[in-house]
Short mmCIF file of C-alpha atoms in Angstrom, two decimals:
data_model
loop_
_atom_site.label_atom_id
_atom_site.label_comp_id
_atom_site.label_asym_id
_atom_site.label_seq_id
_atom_site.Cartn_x
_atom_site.Cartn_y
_atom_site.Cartn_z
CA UNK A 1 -3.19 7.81 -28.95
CA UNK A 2 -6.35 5.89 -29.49
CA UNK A 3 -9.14 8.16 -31.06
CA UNK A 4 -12.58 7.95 -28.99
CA UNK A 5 -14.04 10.73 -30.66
CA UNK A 6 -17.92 10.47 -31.37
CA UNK A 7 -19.91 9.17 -33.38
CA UNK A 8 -17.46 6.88 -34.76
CA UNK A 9 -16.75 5.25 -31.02
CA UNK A 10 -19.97 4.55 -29.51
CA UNK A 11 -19.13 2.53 -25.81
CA UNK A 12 -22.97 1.89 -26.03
CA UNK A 13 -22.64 -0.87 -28.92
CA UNK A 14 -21.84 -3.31 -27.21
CA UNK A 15 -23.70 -2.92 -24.26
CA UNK A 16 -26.66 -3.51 -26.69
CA UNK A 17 -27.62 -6.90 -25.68
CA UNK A 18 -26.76 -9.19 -22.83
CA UNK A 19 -25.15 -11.44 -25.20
CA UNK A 20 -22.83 -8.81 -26.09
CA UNK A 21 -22.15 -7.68 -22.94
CA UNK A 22 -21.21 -11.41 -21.77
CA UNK A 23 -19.00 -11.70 -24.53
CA UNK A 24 -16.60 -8.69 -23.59
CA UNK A 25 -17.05 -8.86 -19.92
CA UNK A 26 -13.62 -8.40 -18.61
CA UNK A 27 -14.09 -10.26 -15.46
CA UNK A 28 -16.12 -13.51 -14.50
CA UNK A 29 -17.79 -14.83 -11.81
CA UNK A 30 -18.50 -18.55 -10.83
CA UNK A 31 -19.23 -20.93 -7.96
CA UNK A 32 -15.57 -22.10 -8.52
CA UNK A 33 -14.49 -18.62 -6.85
CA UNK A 34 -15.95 -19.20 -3.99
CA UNK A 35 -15.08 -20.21 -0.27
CA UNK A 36 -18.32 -20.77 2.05
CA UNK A 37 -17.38 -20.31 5.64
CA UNK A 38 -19.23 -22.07 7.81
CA UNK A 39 -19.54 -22.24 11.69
CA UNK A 40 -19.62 -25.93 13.97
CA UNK A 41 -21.16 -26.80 17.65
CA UNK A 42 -21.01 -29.38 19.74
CA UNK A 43 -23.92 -31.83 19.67
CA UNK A 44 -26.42 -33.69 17.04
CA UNK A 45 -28.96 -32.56 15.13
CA UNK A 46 -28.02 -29.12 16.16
CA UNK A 47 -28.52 -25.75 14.18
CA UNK A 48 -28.30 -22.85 15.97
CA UNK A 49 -28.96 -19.40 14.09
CA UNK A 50 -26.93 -16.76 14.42
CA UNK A 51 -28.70 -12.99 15.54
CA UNK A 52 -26.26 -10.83 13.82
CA UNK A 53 -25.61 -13.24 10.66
CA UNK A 54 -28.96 -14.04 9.82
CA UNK A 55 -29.46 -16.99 7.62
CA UNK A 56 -26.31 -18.73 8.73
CA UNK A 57 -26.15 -21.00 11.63
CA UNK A 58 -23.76 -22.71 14.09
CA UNK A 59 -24.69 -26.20 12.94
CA UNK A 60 -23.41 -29.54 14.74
CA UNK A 61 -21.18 -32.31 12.69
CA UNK A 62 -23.74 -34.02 10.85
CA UNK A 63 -25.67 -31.05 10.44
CA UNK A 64 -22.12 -29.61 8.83
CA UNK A 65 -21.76 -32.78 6.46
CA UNK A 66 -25.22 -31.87 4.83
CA UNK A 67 -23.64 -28.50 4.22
CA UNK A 68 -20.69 -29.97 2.48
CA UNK A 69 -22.77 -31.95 0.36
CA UNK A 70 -24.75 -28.53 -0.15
CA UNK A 71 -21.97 -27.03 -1.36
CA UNK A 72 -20.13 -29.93 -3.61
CA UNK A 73 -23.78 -29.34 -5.55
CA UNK A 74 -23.74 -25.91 -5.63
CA UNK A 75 -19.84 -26.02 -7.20
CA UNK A 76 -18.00 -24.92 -4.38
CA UNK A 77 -14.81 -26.26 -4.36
CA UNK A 78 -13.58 -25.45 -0.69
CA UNK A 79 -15.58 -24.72 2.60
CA UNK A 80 -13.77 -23.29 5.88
CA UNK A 81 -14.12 -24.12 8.98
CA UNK A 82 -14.73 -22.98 12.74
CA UNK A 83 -15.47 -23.88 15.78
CA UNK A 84 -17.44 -22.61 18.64
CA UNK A 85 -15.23 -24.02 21.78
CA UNK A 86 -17.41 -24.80 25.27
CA UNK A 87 -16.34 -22.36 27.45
CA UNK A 88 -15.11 -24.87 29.75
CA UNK A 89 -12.60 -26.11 27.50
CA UNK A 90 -11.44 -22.49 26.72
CA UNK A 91 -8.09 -21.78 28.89
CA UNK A 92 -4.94 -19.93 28.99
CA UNK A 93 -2.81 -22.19 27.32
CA UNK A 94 -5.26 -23.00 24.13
CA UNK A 95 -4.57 -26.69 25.13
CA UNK A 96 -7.51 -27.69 23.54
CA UNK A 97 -6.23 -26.61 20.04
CA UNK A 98 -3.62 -29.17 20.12
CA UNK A 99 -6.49 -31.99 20.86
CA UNK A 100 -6.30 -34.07 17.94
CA UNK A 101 -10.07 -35.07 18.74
CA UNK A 102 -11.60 -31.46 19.29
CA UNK A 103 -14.59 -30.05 17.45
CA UNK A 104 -12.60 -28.92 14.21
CA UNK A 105 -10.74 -32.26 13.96
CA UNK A 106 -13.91 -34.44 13.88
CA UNK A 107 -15.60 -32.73 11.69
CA UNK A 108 -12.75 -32.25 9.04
CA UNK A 109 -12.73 -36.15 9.53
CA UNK A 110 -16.37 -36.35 8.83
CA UNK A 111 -16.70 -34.36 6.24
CA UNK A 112 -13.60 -36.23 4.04
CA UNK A 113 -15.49 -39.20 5.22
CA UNK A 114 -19.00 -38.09 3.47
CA UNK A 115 -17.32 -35.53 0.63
CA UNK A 116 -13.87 -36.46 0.30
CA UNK A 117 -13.66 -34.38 -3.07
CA UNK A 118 -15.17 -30.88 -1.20
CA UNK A 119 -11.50 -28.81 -0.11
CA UNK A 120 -11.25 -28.06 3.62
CA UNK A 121 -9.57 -24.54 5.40
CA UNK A 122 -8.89 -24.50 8.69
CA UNK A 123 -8.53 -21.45 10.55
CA UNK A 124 -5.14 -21.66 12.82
CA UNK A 125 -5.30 -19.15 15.50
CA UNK A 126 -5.94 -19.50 18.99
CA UNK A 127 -8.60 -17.05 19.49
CA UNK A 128 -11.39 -20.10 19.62
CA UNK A 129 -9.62 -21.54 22.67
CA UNK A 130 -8.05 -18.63 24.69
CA UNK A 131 -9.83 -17.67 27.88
CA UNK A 132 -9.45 -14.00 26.90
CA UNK A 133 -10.43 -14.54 23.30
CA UNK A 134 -7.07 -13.67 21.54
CA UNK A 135 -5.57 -15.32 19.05
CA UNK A 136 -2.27 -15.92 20.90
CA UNK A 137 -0.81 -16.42 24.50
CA UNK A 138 -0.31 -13.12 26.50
CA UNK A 139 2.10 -12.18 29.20
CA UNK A 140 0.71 -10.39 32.38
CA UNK A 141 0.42 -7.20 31.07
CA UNK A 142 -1.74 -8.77 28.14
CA UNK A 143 0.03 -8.79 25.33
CA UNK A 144 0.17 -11.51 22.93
CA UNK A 145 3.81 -13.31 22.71
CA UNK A 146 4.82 -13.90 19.24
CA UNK A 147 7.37 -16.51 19.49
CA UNK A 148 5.56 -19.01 21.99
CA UNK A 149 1.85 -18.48 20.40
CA UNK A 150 3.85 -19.51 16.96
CA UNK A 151 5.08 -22.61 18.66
CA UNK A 152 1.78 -23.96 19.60
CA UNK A 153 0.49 -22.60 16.09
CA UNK A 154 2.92 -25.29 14.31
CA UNK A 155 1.16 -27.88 16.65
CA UNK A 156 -2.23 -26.83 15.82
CA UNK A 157 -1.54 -27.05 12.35
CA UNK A 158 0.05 -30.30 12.26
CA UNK A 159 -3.46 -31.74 14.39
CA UNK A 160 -5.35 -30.38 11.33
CA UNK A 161 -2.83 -31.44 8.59
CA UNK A 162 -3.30 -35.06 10.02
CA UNK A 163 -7.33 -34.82 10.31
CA UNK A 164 -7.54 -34.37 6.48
CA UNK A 165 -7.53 -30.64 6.41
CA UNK A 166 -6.11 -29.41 2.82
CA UNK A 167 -5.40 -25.90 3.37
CA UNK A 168 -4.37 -24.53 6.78
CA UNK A 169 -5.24 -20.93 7.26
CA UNK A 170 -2.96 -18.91 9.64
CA UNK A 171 -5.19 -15.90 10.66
CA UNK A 172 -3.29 -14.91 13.70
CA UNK A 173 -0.88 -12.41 12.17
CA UNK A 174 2.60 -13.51 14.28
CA UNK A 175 5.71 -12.95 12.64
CA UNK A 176 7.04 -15.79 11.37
CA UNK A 177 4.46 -18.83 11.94
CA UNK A 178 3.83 -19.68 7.99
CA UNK A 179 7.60 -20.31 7.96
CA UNK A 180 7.65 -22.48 10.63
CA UNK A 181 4.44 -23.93 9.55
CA UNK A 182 5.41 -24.86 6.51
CA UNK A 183 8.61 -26.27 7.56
CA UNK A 184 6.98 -28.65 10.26
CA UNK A 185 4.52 -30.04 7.28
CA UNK A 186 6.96 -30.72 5.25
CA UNK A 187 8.98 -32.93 7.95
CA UNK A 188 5.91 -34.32 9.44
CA UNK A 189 4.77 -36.16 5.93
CA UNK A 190 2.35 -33.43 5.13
CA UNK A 191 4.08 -31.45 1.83
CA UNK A 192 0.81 -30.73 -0.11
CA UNK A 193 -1.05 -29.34 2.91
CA UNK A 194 -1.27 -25.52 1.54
CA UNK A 195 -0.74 -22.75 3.16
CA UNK A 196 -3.38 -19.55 2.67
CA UNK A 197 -1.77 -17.03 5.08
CA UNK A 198 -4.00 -14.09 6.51
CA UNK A 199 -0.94 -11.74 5.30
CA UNK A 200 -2.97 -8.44 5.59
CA UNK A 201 -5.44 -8.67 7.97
CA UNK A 202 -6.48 -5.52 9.71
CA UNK A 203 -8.05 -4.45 13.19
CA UNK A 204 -11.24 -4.00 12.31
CA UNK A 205 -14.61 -2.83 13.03
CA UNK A 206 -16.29 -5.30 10.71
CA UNK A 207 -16.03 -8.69 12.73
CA UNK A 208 -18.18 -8.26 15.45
CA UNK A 209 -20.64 -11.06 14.24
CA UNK A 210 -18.03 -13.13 13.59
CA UNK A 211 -17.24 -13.02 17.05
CA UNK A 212 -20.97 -14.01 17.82
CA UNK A 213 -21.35 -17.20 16.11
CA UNK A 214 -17.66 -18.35 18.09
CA UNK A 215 -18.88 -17.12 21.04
CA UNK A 216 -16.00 -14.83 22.11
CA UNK A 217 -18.18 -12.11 22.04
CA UNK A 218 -17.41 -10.58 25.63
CA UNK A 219 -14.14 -12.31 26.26
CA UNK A 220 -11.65 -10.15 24.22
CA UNK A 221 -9.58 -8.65 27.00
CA UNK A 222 -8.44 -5.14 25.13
CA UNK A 223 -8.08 -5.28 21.68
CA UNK A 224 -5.89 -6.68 19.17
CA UNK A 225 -3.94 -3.72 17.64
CA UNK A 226 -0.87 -4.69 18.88
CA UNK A 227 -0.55 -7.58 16.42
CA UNK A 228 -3.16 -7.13 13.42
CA UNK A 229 -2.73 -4.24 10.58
CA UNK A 230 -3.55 -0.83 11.58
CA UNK A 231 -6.48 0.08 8.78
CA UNK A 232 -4.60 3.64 7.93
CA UNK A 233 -1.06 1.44 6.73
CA UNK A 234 -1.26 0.30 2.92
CA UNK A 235 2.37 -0.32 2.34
CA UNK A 236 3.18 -1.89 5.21
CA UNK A 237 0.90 -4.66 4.01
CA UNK A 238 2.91 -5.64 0.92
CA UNK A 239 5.70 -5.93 3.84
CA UNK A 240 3.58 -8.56 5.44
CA UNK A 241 2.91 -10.48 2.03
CA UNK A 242 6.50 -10.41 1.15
CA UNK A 243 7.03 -11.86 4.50
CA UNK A 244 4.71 -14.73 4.18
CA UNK A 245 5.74 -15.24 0.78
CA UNK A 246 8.94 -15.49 1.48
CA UNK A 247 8.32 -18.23 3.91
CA UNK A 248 6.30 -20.67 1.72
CA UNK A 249 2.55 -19.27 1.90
CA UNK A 250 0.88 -20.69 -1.69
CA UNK A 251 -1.69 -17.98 -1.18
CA UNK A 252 -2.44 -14.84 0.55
CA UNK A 253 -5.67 -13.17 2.07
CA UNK A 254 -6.38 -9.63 2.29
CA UNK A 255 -9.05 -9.56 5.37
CA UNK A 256 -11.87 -7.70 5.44
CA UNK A 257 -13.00 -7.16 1.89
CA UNK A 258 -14.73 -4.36 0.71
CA UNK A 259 -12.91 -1.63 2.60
CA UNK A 260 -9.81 -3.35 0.99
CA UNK A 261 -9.58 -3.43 -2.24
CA UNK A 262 -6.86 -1.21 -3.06
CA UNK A 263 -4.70 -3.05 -0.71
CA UNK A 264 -5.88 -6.37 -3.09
CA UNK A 265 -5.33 -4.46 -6.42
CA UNK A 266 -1.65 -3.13 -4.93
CA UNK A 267 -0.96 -7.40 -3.94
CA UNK A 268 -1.65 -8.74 -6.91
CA UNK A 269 -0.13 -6.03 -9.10
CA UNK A 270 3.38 -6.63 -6.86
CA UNK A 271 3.41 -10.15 -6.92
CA UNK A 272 2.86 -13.77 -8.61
CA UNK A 273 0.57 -15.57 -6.20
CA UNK A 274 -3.00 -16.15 -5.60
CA UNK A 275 -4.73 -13.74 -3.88
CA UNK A 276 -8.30 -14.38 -1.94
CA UNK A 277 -10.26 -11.90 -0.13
CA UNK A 278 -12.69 -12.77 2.97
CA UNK A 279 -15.78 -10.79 2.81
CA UNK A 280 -16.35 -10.93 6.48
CA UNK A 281 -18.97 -11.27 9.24
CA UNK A 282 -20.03 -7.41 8.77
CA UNK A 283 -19.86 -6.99 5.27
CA UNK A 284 -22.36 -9.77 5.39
CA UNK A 285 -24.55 -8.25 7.69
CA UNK A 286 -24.79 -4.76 6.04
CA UNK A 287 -25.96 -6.31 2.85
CA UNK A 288 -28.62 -8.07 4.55
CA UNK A 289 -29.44 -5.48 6.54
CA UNK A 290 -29.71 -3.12 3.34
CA UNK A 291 -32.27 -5.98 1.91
CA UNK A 292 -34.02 -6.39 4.92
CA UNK A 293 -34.75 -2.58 5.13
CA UNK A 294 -36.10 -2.50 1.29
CA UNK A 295 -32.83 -0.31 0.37
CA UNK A 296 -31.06 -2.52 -2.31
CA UNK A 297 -31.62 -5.93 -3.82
CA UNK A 298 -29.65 -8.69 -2.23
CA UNK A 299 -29.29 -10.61 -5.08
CA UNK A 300 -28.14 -7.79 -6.93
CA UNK A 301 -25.70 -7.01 -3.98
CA UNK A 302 -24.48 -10.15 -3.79
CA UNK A 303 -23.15 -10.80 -7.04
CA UNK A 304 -22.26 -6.77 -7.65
CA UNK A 305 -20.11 -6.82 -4.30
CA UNK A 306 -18.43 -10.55 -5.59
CA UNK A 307 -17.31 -9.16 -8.40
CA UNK A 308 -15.86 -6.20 -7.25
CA UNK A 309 -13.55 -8.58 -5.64
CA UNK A 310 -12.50 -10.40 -8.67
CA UNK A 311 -12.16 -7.32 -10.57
CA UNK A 312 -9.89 -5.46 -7.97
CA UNK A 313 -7.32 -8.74 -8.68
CA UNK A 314 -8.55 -11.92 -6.44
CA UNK A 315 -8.79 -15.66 -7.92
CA UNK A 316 -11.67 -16.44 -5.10
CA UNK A 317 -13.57 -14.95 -1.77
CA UNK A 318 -14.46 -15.93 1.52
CA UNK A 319 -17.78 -15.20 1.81
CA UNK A 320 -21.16 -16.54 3.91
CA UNK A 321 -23.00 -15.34 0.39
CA UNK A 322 -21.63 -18.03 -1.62
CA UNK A 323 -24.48 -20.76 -1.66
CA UNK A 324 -26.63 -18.03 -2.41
CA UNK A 325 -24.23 -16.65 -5.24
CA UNK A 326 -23.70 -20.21 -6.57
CA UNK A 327 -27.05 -20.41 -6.63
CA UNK A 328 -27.77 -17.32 -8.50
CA UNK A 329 -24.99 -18.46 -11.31
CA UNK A 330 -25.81 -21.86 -11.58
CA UNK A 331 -29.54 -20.60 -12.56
#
């Protein structure tokens, strides 16, 4: 048994200085850990801010390529993307998913075009192109079908794979898809597209602005209970990452953050794989809303919350903070 008695262990040494205290931090944090989500209209020139995520916009194309280049500066290695669909193109059958020129597609083409070294996520899920805003194809009574929304989900991943999208991001939580996914990349000439499955991703309270800035706001048609984690089940998660594992995912997300951690910390203590977090739409807006109201530091925040993630087990985070984080590390 290690002896801690006093005075000869004093904790406080080397907390003396903050060159000390950078030279025995047990966990790091750098731009390289970061994702930046960001959020793409329809037009030119456009940049649209969004109420309940203030300081992040919707932001046309080109407007979206001088992001890019933002963050290939900044030492962000990967940005994700989504789209806000026109309503008019939003229908039962998520048709325009499978469009191999809709919103997502050109821009991942731009972007490789302008920053071919910057990584690009996609976010596969149907929820930007359902009429009733969920992320798969329901039945009469409204629930979503598992088997047909995970055939159109290999389609819609094999439109991004051939855009120039590197990873491809299932976040609808069927059973089975990242199997089939990765099976119909690897026969359709696509075998280092990655795969970062949403493996634990819960039904929760924390992506209302989220649904904002894709304008589905008002479109969900119940809920979505039926097919994403109920928040009181912990176990039941490392069933889902098994799952996905098991199938070919080369990483896993725990979705939201914050409120997850243990569920992180019990994932990467089970198994061998890179695990990312997304600190999501609400998560973001508390922090700001903390600043804004003169109750914290957001800078301070920021970086505090960040590393919480990469101390509770993750290699990297999804999170709309990251130019400002990068920002803050790179000074």
């Amino acid at each position: 048994m290690i002896d801690c008695s006093f005075p000869a262990a004093r904790l406080r040494r080397t907390r003396v200085g903050s060159w000390c205290r950078d030279l025995v931090a047990e966990t790091t944090l750098a731009p390289s850990d970061l994702i930046w989500p960001m959020f793409i209209t329809e037009g030119a020139g456009v940049e649209e801010p969004i109420a309940t995520l203030p300081g992040v916009s919707r932001c046309s194309v080109d407007k979206l390529v001088g992001q890019a280049r933002e963050a290939r500066a900044l030492g962000i290695p990967c940005i994700a993307l989504f789209p806000n669909t026109p309503p008019g193109l939003r229908t039962e059958d998520a048709s325009e998913a499978l469009n191999p020129d809709n919103l997502i597609c050109r821009a991942i083409r731009a972007v490789k075009d302008a920053v071919p070294e910057i990584g690009i996520l996609t976010d596969v899920a149907l929820d930007p192109y359902t009429a009733d805003g969920h992320d798969g194809i329901t039945d009469e009574a409204g629930y979503v079908l598992n088997d047909e929304t995970s055939k159109i989900l290999v389609e819609q991943a094999l439109v991004q794979a051939s855009a120039g999208a590197d990873i491809v991001a299932p976040s609808d939580m069927m059973d089975g898809r990242v199997g089939a996914i990765r099976k119909a990349l690897e026969e359709d000439g696509h075998p280092n597209v990655q795969i970062m499955a949403y493996a634990a991703k819960y039904a929760s309270a924390f992506y209302g602005p989220f649904r904002d800035a894709v304008g589905s706001r008002g479109l969900l048609k119940g809920d979505k209970k039926s097919y994403q984690m109920d928040p009181r089940n912990s176990t039941e998660a490392l069933r889902e990452v098994a799952m996905d594992i098991a199938e070919g995912a080369d990483h896993v997300m725990v979705k939201p953050g914050l409120p997850y951690l243990d569920i992180v910390r019990r994932v990467k203590e089970r198994f061998e794989i890179p695990v990312f977090a997304y600190q999501v739409s609400g998560e973001y807006a508390m922090i700001e809303a903390a600043a804004a109201a003169g109750a914290g530091d957001r800078d301070a925040l920021v970086l505090e919350t960040l590393i919480a993630f990469k101390r509770a087990g993750c290699v990297g985070v999804l999170s709309y903070h990251a130019p400002v984080a990068a920002r803050l590390l790179g000074a």
